[in-house]
């Protein structure tokens, strides 16, 4: 018989204790009922567990023996551990790429930097238009091209007037920019200076200053109209302008696209290696790719703007101090791991390392802030604890640092191996080495960070899962759940207990009530499908009594 206890009864039991019926397992599937005394100090816990029912059997031993072993290991549908490595690779790739952009932006911030801004802005525009474009002016070759687009060498000249743009192309009255085959390079000028530049080139042709060209009409084939005006490229170097933000965003899209690809490929491959189904692996790959790609884009815009606003200049002293401590040899190893092209050494390496270090410091700080925004928002909404926030942020910082260190080490090794294989080369070898190095470095750093912090701080998720498991056991007892029924319920829960649900549970007023309300629908759903059993009739019971008595009589002879 089950009934609710009155307040008077509860007060009495709290003072003197209470006797209850307990179902106990005696042997192989056999069990019976015995009386058990609940001491006063345990009465409240018992009443709370049994729903204020005096005669509600505990059935603990039997019900737990029927539960599947895996009910204690209910999976949480959160990021798999192997995603940490792929995320670290994607974030590190984007940080390295963004740091390289900041390294280039050092040139933009100089008094004549708008010329470099024009090169890169027009390069990005050509890429967006689907053209085969490459910046080739970084080799600083005398009278060499700045850009190479669809098989055409281009020299960018962004000056205050069209005449001055053309005048910069001549030295001692002779045209300077000649291709190896003797043809002329195209001269790219601001879109608002194009007509004046064409006229200035016509004048030069008429005066015989352009070798191999006598027709002034050819000026239109030599002068190339740029995608941007003179003032627009000037504004690119200024923080907060529309042109500057658009420039950083355009650069960020390219980096984000590649970061998405790196992360998605690594996530998919590792998911398959870990035995996931193809559909699950693809879903995980896309989700991680979007997450990292979005982070890369936001980081690119924020880091670019902060650099132009003066953060890059503010870090000069600290970056140079670090490089001086490293020395020329270590600086050369560092800078050659992050840059493409011919290796540099000595003072040049130290100067370049200082610039790259500043860029990586900025992108590291910004990416850390972007990746921590969600956690910061969660603590303000009460979905995580302060300890969890600290743990998450420490883990994020260690993953970024480990990924960056892994990239540097992997890129150095990869470049060395690639240099010995002509088909691969140092650039491809360094890139591949950097990807795998950041994957390993980020995974190891994250694992070590978690292992250390786990000794001091228990995850909010672990606390919530422990409560869910306790409530699961209580409901299994209340509903007399069989082993097969428990297994079915556990299977239903595998993809339902997500990180988001656990955060909502943590932010709730009562964790146990949240868990009970979440679980109870699965128990009710399963028990509602039980077969309805009709009690035996009086005649059937009489027949059963007769058979038992006959068996007793036979046994006595």
Coordinates of C-alpha atoms in Angstrom, one line a residue:
X1 CA 0.0 0.0 0.0
X2 CA 1.3 3.4 -0.9
X3 CA 0.1 6.7 0.6
X4 CA 1.5 10.2 1.2
X5 CA 2.7 10.9 4.7
X6 CA 1.1 13.6 6.8
X7 CA 3.2 16.4 8.3
X8 CA 2.7 14.9 11.8
X9 CA 4.0 11.5 10.7
X10 CA 7.0 13.0 9.1
X11 CA 7.8 14.9 12.3
X12 CA 7.5 11.8 14.3
X13 CA 9.7 9.8 11.9
X14 CA 12.4 12.5 12.0
X15 CA 12.4 12.1 15.8
X16 CA 12.2 8.3 16.2
X17 CA 13.0 6.8 12.8
X18 CA 10.8 4.6 10.7
X19 CA 10.3 1.0 9.6
X20 CA 9.9 0.3 5.8
X21 CA 9.5 -2.7 3.5
X22 CA 12.6 -3.4 1.5
X23 CA 12.7 -5.9 -1.4
X24 CA 15.9 -7.9 -1.1
X25 CA 17.6 -10.3 -3.5
X26 CA 18.1 -13.7 -1.8
X27 CA 19.6 -15.7 -4.7
X28 CA 19.3 -16.4 -8.4
X29 CA 16.4 -14.2 -9.3
X30 CA 14.6 -15.0 -6.0
X31 CA 13.7 -12.2 -3.7
X32 CA 11.4 -11.4 -0.8
X33 CA 10.3 -8.6 1.5
X34 CA 11.9 -7.7 4.8
X35 CA 11.6 -4.9 7.3
X36 CA 14.4 -2.3 7.6
X37 CA 14.8 0.5 10.1
X38 CA 15.6 4.0 8.8
X39 CA 17.4 6.1 11.5
X40 CA 16.1 9.6 12.2
X41 CA 19.1 11.3 10.5
X42 CA 18.3 9.5 7.3
X43 CA 14.6 9.9 7.2
X44 CA 14.5 13.1 5.1
X45 CA 16.8 11.6 2.5
X46 CA 14.6 8.5 2.3
X47 CA 11.3 10.4 2.1
X48 CA 12.7 12.7 -0.6
X49 CA 13.9 9.7 -2.6
X50 CA 10.7 7.7 -2.3
X51 CA 8.2 10.5 -2.9
X52 CA 6.8 10.8 0.7
X53 CA 5.4 7.2 0.5
X54 CA 5.7 5.2 3.7
X55 CA 5.4 1.8 2.2
X56 CA 7.1 2.4 -1.1
X57 CA 9.6 -0.4 -1.4
X58 CA 13.2 0.5 -1.9
X59 CA 14.0 -2.4 -4.3
X60 CA 17.5 -1.0 -4.6
X61 CA 19.5 -4.2 -4.9
X62 CA 17.1 -5.8 -7.4
X63 CA 16.6 -2.7 -9.6
X64 CA 20.3 -1.8 -9.8
X65 CA 21.1 -5.4 -10.7
X66 CA 18.7 -5.1 -13.6
X67 CA 20.2 -1.9 -14.9
X68 CA 22.6 -2.0 -17.9
X69 CA 26.2 -1.4 -17.0
X70 CA 26.4 1.5 -19.4
X71 CA 23.8 3.6 -17.6
X72 CA 26.7 5.0 -15.6
X73 CA 28.5 6.1 -18.7
X74 CA 25.8 8.1 -20.5
X75 CA 27.5 9.9 -23.3
X76 CA 27.5 13.6 -23.5
X77 CA 27.1 14.9 -27.1
X78 CA 29.9 17.5 -27.0
X79 CA 33.0 18.1 -29.1
X80 CA 35.0 14.9 -29.4
X81 CA 38.5 15.0 -28.0
X82 CA 40.0 14.6 -31.5
X83 CA 38.2 17.8 -32.5
X84 CA 40.7 19.6 -30.3
X85 CA 43.5 18.8 -32.6
X86 CA 41.7 19.8 -35.8
X87 CA 40.4 23.0 -34.1
X88 CA 43.9 23.8 -33.0
X89 CA 45.2 23.4 -36.5
X90 CA 42.5 25.6 -38.0
X91 CA 42.9 28.3 -35.4
X92 CA 46.7 28.2 -35.7
X93 CA 46.6 28.3 -39.5
X94 CA 44.3 31.4 -39.4
X95 CA 46.5 33.0 -36.7
X96 CA 49.6 32.5 -38.8
X97 CA 47.9 33.8 -41.9
X98 CA 46.5 36.8 -40.1
X99 CA 49.9 37.5 -38.5
X100 CA 51.4 37.4 -42.1
X101 CA 48.8 40.0 -43.1
X102 CA 49.7 42.2 -40.2
X103 CA 53.4 41.7 -41.2
X104 CA 52.5 43.0 -44.6
X105 CA 50.4 45.8 -43.1
X106 CA 53.6 47.1 -41.5
X107 CA 54.5 48.4 -45.0
X108 CA 51.0 49.9 -45.4
X109 CA 51.5 52.0 -42.2
X110 CA 54.6 53.8 -43.6
X111 CA 54.3 57.2 -45.3
X112 CA 54.4 55.6 -48.8
X113 CA 52.4 52.6 -47.6
X114 CA 49.4 53.3 -49.7
X115 CA 51.3 51.8 -52.7
X116 CA 51.5 48.5 -50.9
X117 CA 47.9 48.8 -49.9
X118 CA 47.0 49.3 -53.5
X119 CA 48.9 46.1 -54.5
X120 CA 47.1 43.9 -51.9
X121 CA 43.6 45.5 -52.3
X122 CA 43.7 45.0 -56.1
X123 CA 45.1 41.5 -55.6
X124 CA 42.2 40.6 -53.3
X125 CA 39.7 42.1 -55.8
X126 CA 41.1 40.0 -58.6
X127 CA 40.9 36.8 -56.5
X128 CA 37.2 37.6 -55.8
X129 CA 36.6 37.9 -59.5
X130 CA 38.0 34.5 -60.1
X131 CA 41.3 35.5 -61.7
X132 CA 44.6 33.7 -61.2
X133 CA 46.4 36.3 -59.2
X134 CA 49.7 36.3 -57.2
X135 CA 51.7 39.0 -55.5
X136 CA 55.3 38.7 -56.7
X137 CA 56.8 42.1 -55.6
X138 CA 58.0 40.8 -52.2
X139 CA 61.3 39.6 -53.8
X140 CA 62.2 43.3 -54.2
X141 CA 63.7 42.7 -57.7
X142 CA 64.8 45.9 -59.4
X143 CA 62.3 47.0 -62.0
X144 CA 60.3 43.8 -61.3
X145 CA 56.5 43.3 -61.3
X146 CA 54.4 43.8 -58.2
X147 CA 51.6 41.4 -59.3
X148 CA 51.0 38.6 -61.8
X149 CA 47.4 38.3 -63.0
X150 CA 46.2 35.8 -65.6
X151 CA 49.7 35.6 -67.2
X152 CA 50.3 39.4 -67.1
X153 CA 53.0 41.1 -65.1
X154 CA 51.7 44.3 -63.4
X155 CA 53.5 47.2 -61.8
X156 CA 51.2 49.2 -59.4
X157 CA 51.7 53.0 -59.3
X158 CA 49.3 54.8 -57.0
X159 CA 50.2 58.5 -57.0
X160 CA 48.4 61.8 -56.5
X161 CA 48.1 62.5 -60.3
X162 CA 48.0 60.4 -63.4
X163 CA 51.1 62.2 -64.8
X164 CA 53.1 61.3 -61.6
X165 CA 51.9 57.7 -61.9
X166 CA 53.4 57.5 -65.4
X167 CA 56.5 59.5 -64.4
X168 CA 57.4 57.0 -61.8
X169 CA 57.8 54.4 -64.6
X170 CA 60.7 56.2 -66.3
X171 CA 64.3 56.6 -65.4
X172 CA 66.6 58.9 -67.3
X173 CA 63.9 59.2 -69.9
X174 CA 63.5 55.4 -70.5
X175 CA 60.6 53.1 -69.5
X176 CA 61.8 50.9 -66.7
X177 CA 59.4 47.9 -66.6
X178 CA 60.2 45.5 -69.3
X179 CA 59.3 41.8 -69.4
X180 CA 62.1 39.2 -70.0
X181 CA 60.7 38.7 -73.6
X182 CA 61.0 42.5 -74.3
X183 CA 57.3 43.3 -74.0
X184 CA 56.1 46.0 -71.6
X185 CA 54.5 45.3 -68.2
X186 CA 51.1 46.8 -67.5
X187 CA 51.0 49.8 -65.2
X188 CA 48.1 49.8 -62.7
X189 CA 46.9 53.2 -61.6
X190 CA 44.1 54.6 -59.4
X191 CA 40.7 54.3 -61.1
X192 CA 40.2 58.1 -60.7
X193 CA 43.6 58.8 -62.3
X194 CA 43.2 56.5 -65.3
X195 CA 42.3 59.0 -68.0
X196 CA 45.1 61.4 -67.0
X197 CA 47.6 58.5 -66.9
X198 CA 46.6 57.3 -70.3
X199 CA 47.2 60.9 -71.7
X200 CA 50.5 61.1 -69.9
X201 CA 51.6 57.8 -71.5
X202 CA 50.5 59.0 -74.9
X203 CA 52.8 62.0 -74.5
X204 CA 55.7 59.7 -73.6
X205 CA 55.1 57.5 -76.6
X206 CA 55.0 60.5 -78.9
X207 CA 58.3 61.6 -77.6
X208 CA 59.8 58.2 -78.2
X209 CA 60.4 57.3 -74.6
X210 CA 58.7 53.9 -74.8
X211 CA 60.8 51.3 -76.5
X212 CA 59.1 49.3 -79.3
X213 CA 56.0 51.4 -79.2
X214 CA 55.3 54.2 -81.7
X215 CA 51.4 54.3 -81.7
X216 CA 50.1 56.6 -79.0
X217 CA 46.8 54.6 -79.0
X218 CA 48.8 51.8 -77.3
X219 CA 48.8 53.8 -74.1
X220 CA 45.4 52.2 -73.2
X221 CA 47.0 48.8 -73.4
X222 CA 49.9 49.8 -71.2
X223 CA 47.9 51.6 -68.6
X224 CA 45.6 49.3 -66.4
X225 CA 42.7 50.8 -64.5
X226 CA 42.9 49.8 -60.9
X227 CA 39.8 48.7 -58.9
X228 CA 40.2 51.5 -56.3
X229 CA 40.7 55.3 -56.2
X230 CA 43.7 57.0 -54.8
X231 CA 41.8 58.1 -51.7
X232 CA 40.4 54.7 -51.1
X233 CA 43.8 53.0 -50.8
X234 CA 45.0 55.9 -48.6
X235 CA 42.0 55.1 -46.2
X236 CA 43.0 51.4 -46.1
X237 CA 45.9 52.3 -43.8
X238 CA 43.6 54.1 -41.3
X239 CA 41.7 52.2 -38.6
X240 CA 37.9 52.6 -38.5
X241 CA 37.4 53.7 -42.1
X242 CA 35.0 51.8 -44.4
X243 CA 37.8 51.0 -46.8
X244 CA 40.0 49.7 -44.0
X245 CA 37.3 47.5 -42.5
X246 CA 36.3 46.2 -45.9
X247 CA 39.9 45.4 -46.7
X248 CA 40.4 43.4 -43.5
X249 CA 37.1 41.7 -44.1
X250 CA 38.0 40.7 -47.6
X251 CA 41.3 39.4 -46.4
X252 CA 39.5 37.6 -43.6
X253 CA 37.2 35.8 -45.9
X254 CA 40.1 34.3 -47.9
X255 CA 41.8 33.2 -44.6
X256 CA 38.5 31.9 -43.2
X257 CA 37.8 29.8 -46.3
X258 CA 41.2 28.1 -46.0
X259 CA 40.8 27.6 -42.2
X260 CA 37.4 26.0 -42.8
X261 CA 39.0 23.6 -45.3
X262 CA 41.9 22.7 -43.0
X263 CA 39.7 22.1 -40.0
X264 CA 36.9 20.2 -41.9
X265 CA 39.4 17.8 -43.5
X266 CA 41.2 17.0 -40.3
X267 CA 38.0 16.6 -38.4
X268 CA 36.5 14.3 -41.0
X269 CA 39.6 12.1 -41.3
X270 CA 40.1 11.8 -37.5
X271 CA 36.4 11.1 -37.0
X272 CA 36.5 8.2 -39.6
X273 CA 39.7 6.9 -37.9
X274 CA 37.8 6.9 -34.6
X275 CA 35.0 4.7 -36.0
X276 CA 32.3 7.3 -36.6
X277 CA 29.8 6.9 -39.4
X278 CA 30.3 8.9 -42.5
X279 CA 27.3 11.1 -42.0
X280 CA 28.3 11.8 -38.4
X281 CA 31.9 12.6 -39.6
X282 CA 30.7 15.0 -42.3
X283 CA 28.3 16.8 -39.8
X284 CA 31.1 17.1 -37.3
X285 CA 33.6 18.3 -40.0
X286 CA 31.2 21.0 -41.3
X287 CA 30.3 22.2 -37.8
X288 CA 34.0 22.5 -36.7
X289 CA 34.9 24.1 -40.0
X290 CA 32.2 26.8 -39.6
X291 CA 33.2 27.4 -36.0
X292 CA 36.9 27.8 -36.9
X293 CA 36.2 29.7 -40.1
X294 CA 34.0 32.2 -38.3
X295 CA 36.6 32.7 -35.6
X296 CA 39.3 33.2 -38.3
X297 CA 37.1 35.9 -40.0
X298 CA 36.4 37.8 -36.9
X299 CA 40.0 37.6 -35.7
X300 CA 41.2 38.9 -39.1
X301 CA 39.0 42.0 -38.9
X302 CA 39.6 42.8 -35.3
X303 CA 43.4 42.1 -35.4
X304 CA 43.7 44.2 -38.6
X305 CA 41.9 47.1 -37.0
X306 CA 43.8 46.9 -33.8
X307 CA 47.1 46.8 -35.6
X308 CA 46.2 49.9 -37.6
X309 CA 45.0 51.6 -34.5
X310 CA 48.5 51.4 -32.9
X311 CA 48.7 48.1 -31.1
X312 CA 51.3 46.9 -33.5
X313 CA 53.5 49.9 -32.8
X314 CA 52.9 49.5 -29.0
X315 CA 54.3 46.0 -29.1
X316 CA 57.6 47.0 -30.8
X317 CA 59.6 47.3 -27.6
X318 CA 58.4 44.0 -26.1
X319 CA 58.8 42.0 -29.4
X320 CA 62.3 43.3 -29.9
X321 CA 63.3 42.5 -26.3
X322 CA 62.1 38.9 -26.8
X323 CA 64.0 38.6 -30.1
X324 CA 67.2 39.9 -28.6
X325 CA 66.9 37.2 -25.9
X326 CA 66.3 34.6 -28.6
X327 CA 69.4 35.7 -30.6
X328 CA 69.9 35.5 -34.4
X329 CA 70.0 31.7 -34.8
X330 CA 66.7 31.1 -32.9
X331 CA 65.1 34.1 -34.6
X332 CA 66.1 32.6 -38.0
X333 CA 64.5 29.3 -37.1
X334 CA 61.3 31.1 -35.9
X335 CA 60.9 33.4 -38.8
X336 CA 61.7 30.9 -41.5
X337 CA 59.1 28.5 -40.1
X338 CA 56.4 31.2 -40.6
X339 CA 57.4 32.9 -43.8
X340 CA 57.5 31.7 -47.4
X341 CA 60.3 32.3 -49.9
X342 CA 64.0 32.2 -49.4
X343 CA 65.3 31.8 -45.8
X344 CA 66.8 34.8 -44.1
X345 CA 69.4 35.0 -41.3
X346 CA 71.3 37.4 -39.0
X347 CA 70.0 40.9 -38.5
X348 CA 67.4 40.6 -41.2
X349 CA 66.0 37.5 -39.5
X350 CA 65.8 39.2 -36.1
X351 CA 64.0 42.2 -37.6
X352 CA 61.6 40.0 -39.5
X353 CA 61.1 37.8 -36.4
X354 CA 60.2 40.9 -34.3
X355 CA 57.5 41.8 -36.9
X356 CA 56.1 38.3 -37.0
X357 CA 56.1 38.0 -33.3
X358 CA 54.1 41.2 -33.0
X359 CA 51.6 39.9 -35.5
X360 CA 51.3 36.5 -33.7
X361 CA 50.9 38.2 -30.4
X362 CA 48.0 40.3 -31.7
X363 CA 46.2 37.4 -33.5
X364 CA 46.8 35.2 -30.4
X365 CA 45.2 37.7 -28.1
X366 CA 42.3 38.4 -30.4
X367 CA 41.6 34.7 -31.2
X368 CA 41.7 33.9 -27.5
X369 CA 39.2 36.7 -26.8
X370 CA 36.9 35.6 -29.7
X371 CA 37.0 31.9 -28.6
X372 CA 36.2 33.0 -25.0
X373 CA 33.2 35.2 -25.8
X374 CA 30.8 32.3 -25.5
X375 CA 32.1 31.3 -22.1
X376 CA 32.0 34.9 -20.9
X377 CA 28.4 35.2 -22.0
X378 CA 27.5 31.9 -20.3
X379 CA 28.8 33.1 -16.9
X380 CA 26.8 36.3 -17.1
X381 CA 23.7 34.2 -17.8
X382 CA 24.5 31.8 -15.0
X383 CA 25.0 28.8 -17.3
X384 CA 28.6 28.0 -16.1
X385 CA 30.5 28.7 -12.9
X386 CA 33.5 31.0 -12.3
X387 CA 35.7 27.9 -11.9
X388 CA 34.5 26.6 -15.3
X389 CA 35.1 29.9 -17.0
X390 CA 38.7 29.9 -15.7
X391 CA 39.2 26.3 -16.7
X392 CA 37.8 26.9 -20.2
X393 CA 39.9 30.0 -20.8
X394 CA 43.0 28.4 -19.5
X395 CA 42.4 25.4 -21.9
X396 CA 41.8 27.8 -24.8
X397 CA 45.0 29.7 -24.1
X398 CA 47.0 26.5 -23.8
X399 CA 45.5 25.1 -27.1
X400 CA 46.4 28.3 -29.0
X401 CA 50.0 28.4 -27.5
X402 CA 50.5 24.7 -28.1
X403 CA 49.2 24.9 -31.6
X404 CA 51.5 27.8 -32.4
X405 CA 54.5 26.1 -31.0
X406 CA 53.6 22.9 -32.8
X407 CA 53.3 24.9 -36.1
X408 CA 56.8 26.4 -35.7
X409 CA 58.4 23.0 -34.9
X410 CA 56.4 21.2 -37.6
X411 CA 57.0 23.8 -40.3
X412 CA 60.8 23.7 -39.6
X413 CA 60.9 20.0 -39.9
X414 CA 58.5 19.9 -42.9
X415 CA 60.5 22.6 -44.7
X416 CA 63.8 20.6 -44.1
X417 CA 62.2 17.4 -45.5
X418 CA 60.6 19.3 -48.4
X419 CA 63.9 20.8 -49.4
X420 CA 65.3 17.3 -50.0
X421 CA 62.3 16.4 -52.2
X422 CA 62.2 18.6 -55.4
X423 CA 58.6 17.9 -56.1
X424 CA 57.5 19.1 -52.7
X425 CA 59.8 21.9 -51.9
X426 CA 60.2 23.9 -48.7
X427 CA 57.0 25.9 -48.9
X428 CA 54.7 22.8 -49.2
X429 CA 56.8 20.9 -46.8
X430 CA 56.6 23.7 -44.3
X431 CA 52.8 24.0 -44.7
X432 CA 52.2 20.3 -44.2
X433 CA 54.6 20.1 -41.3
X434 CA 52.9 23.2 -39.7
X435 CA 49.4 21.6 -40.0
X436 CA 50.4 18.3 -38.4
X437 CA 52.6 20.1 -35.9
X438 CA 49.8 22.4 -34.8
X439 CA 47.4 19.4 -34.6
X440 CA 49.8 17.5 -32.3
X441 CA 50.8 20.6 -30.3
X442 CA 47.3 21.8 -29.7
X443 CA 46.0 18.3 -28.8
X444 CA 48.9 17.7 -26.3
X445 CA 48.7 21.1 -24.8
X446 CA 44.9 20.9 -24.3
X447 CA 45.2 17.4 -22.8
X448 CA 47.9 18.4 -20.4
X449 CA 45.9 21.6 -19.4
X450 CA 42.8 19.5 -18.8
X451 CA 44.7 16.9 -16.8
X452 CA 46.2 19.5 -14.5
X453 CA 43.1 21.5 -14.0
X454 CA 41.0 18.4 -13.4
X455 CA 42.9 17.8 -10.3
X456 CA 41.7 21.1 -8.9
X457 CA 38.5 22.0 -10.7
X458 CA 35.7 19.5 -11.5
X459 CA 33.8 20.3 -14.7
X460 CA 30.3 21.7 -14.4
X461 CA 29.3 19.1 -16.9
X462 CA 30.7 16.3 -14.8
X463 CA 28.7 17.5 -11.8
X464 CA 25.5 17.7 -13.8
X465 CA 26.0 14.3 -15.3
X466 CA 26.5 12.8 -11.9
X467 CA 23.1 14.3 -10.8
X468 CA 21.5 12.9 -14.0
X469 CA 22.8 9.4 -13.2
X470 CA 21.5 9.6 -9.6
X471 CA 18.1 10.7 -10.8
X472 CA 18.2 8.0 -13.5
X473 CA 18.7 5.4 -10.8
X474 CA 15.9 6.8 -8.6
X475 CA 13.4 6.8 -11.5
X476 CA 14.5 3.3 -12.5
X477 CA 13.6 2.2 -9.0
X478 CA 10.3 4.2 -8.9
X479 CA 9.1 2.8 -12.3
X480 CA 10.5 -0.8 -11.6
X481 CA 12.5 -0.6 -14.8
X482 CA 13.8 -3.9 -16.3
X483 CA 17.2 -4.2 -17.8
X484 CA 15.9 -4.1 -21.4
X485 CA 13.8 -1.0 -20.6
X486 CA 16.8 0.7 -19.0
X487 CA 18.9 -0.1 -22.1
X488 CA 16.3 1.4 -24.4
X489 CA 16.1 4.6 -22.3
X490 CA 19.9 4.9 -22.2
X491 CA 20.0 4.6 -26.0
X492 CA 17.5 7.4 -26.3
X493 CA 19.6 9.6 -24.1
X494 CA 22.9 9.3 -26.0
X495 CA 22.4 12.2 -28.4
X496 CA 20.1 14.2 -26.1
X497 CA 22.5 15.1 -23.3
X498 CA 24.4 17.9 -25.0
X499 CA 26.8 20.5 -23.7
X500 CA 24.1 23.1 -24.2
X501 CA 21.6 21.1 -22.1
X502 CA 24.1 20.7 -19.3
X503 CA 24.7 24.4 -19.2
X504 CA 20.9 25.0 -19.1
X505 CA 20.7 22.5 -16.3
X506 CA 23.5 24.3 -14.4
X507 CA 21.7 27.6 -14.8
X508 CA 18.4 26.2 -13.5
X509 CA 17.2 26.9 -9.9
X510 CA 17.1 23.2 -9.0
X511 CA 19.5 20.8 -10.7
X512 CA 17.7 17.6 -9.6
X513 CA 14.3 18.9 -10.7
X514 CA 15.7 19.8 -14.1
X515 CA 17.2 16.3 -14.4
X516 CA 13.9 14.7 -13.3
X517 CA 11.8 16.7 -15.7
X518 CA 14.2 15.9 -18.5
X519 CA 14.4 12.2 -17.9
X520 CA 10.8 11.4 -16.8
X521 CA 9.3 11.6 -20.3
X522 CA 11.6 8.8 -21.4
X523 CA 10.5 6.6 -18.5
X524 CA 6.9 7.3 -19.0
X525 CA 7.1 6.8 -22.7
X526 CA 8.7 3.3 -22.2
X527 CA 6.5 2.2 -19.3
X528 CA 3.3 3.3 -21.2
X529 CA 4.1 0.6 -23.8
X530 CA 4.2 -2.2 -21.3
X531 CA 1.9 -5.1 -21.8
X532 CA -1.3 -4.8 -19.7
X533 CA -1.5 -7.8 -17.4
X534 CA -4.9 -9.0 -16.1
X535 CA -5.0 -10.4 -12.5
X536 CA -5.9 -14.1 -12.2
X537 CA -9.6 -14.9 -11.4
X538 CA -10.7 -16.4 -8.1
X539 CA -11.1 -19.8 -9.8
X540 CA -7.5 -19.6 -11.1
X541 CA -6.2 -18.7 -7.7
X542 CA -8.2 -21.6 -6.1
X543 CA -6.7 -23.9 -8.7
X544 CA -3.2 -22.6 -7.9
X545 CA -3.8 -23.2 -4.1
X546 CA -4.9 -26.8 -4.8
X547 CA -1.8 -27.5 -6.9
X548 CA 0.5 -26.1 -4.2
X549 CA -1.2 -28.3 -1.6
X550 CA -1.0 -31.4 -3.8
X551 CA 2.8 -30.7 -4.3
X552 CA 3.2 -30.4 -0.5
X553 CA 1.3 -33.6 0.0
X554 CA 3.4 -35.5 -2.5
X555 CA 6.6 -34.2 -1.0
X556 CA 5.6 -35.6 2.5
X557 CA 5.7 -39.2 1.2

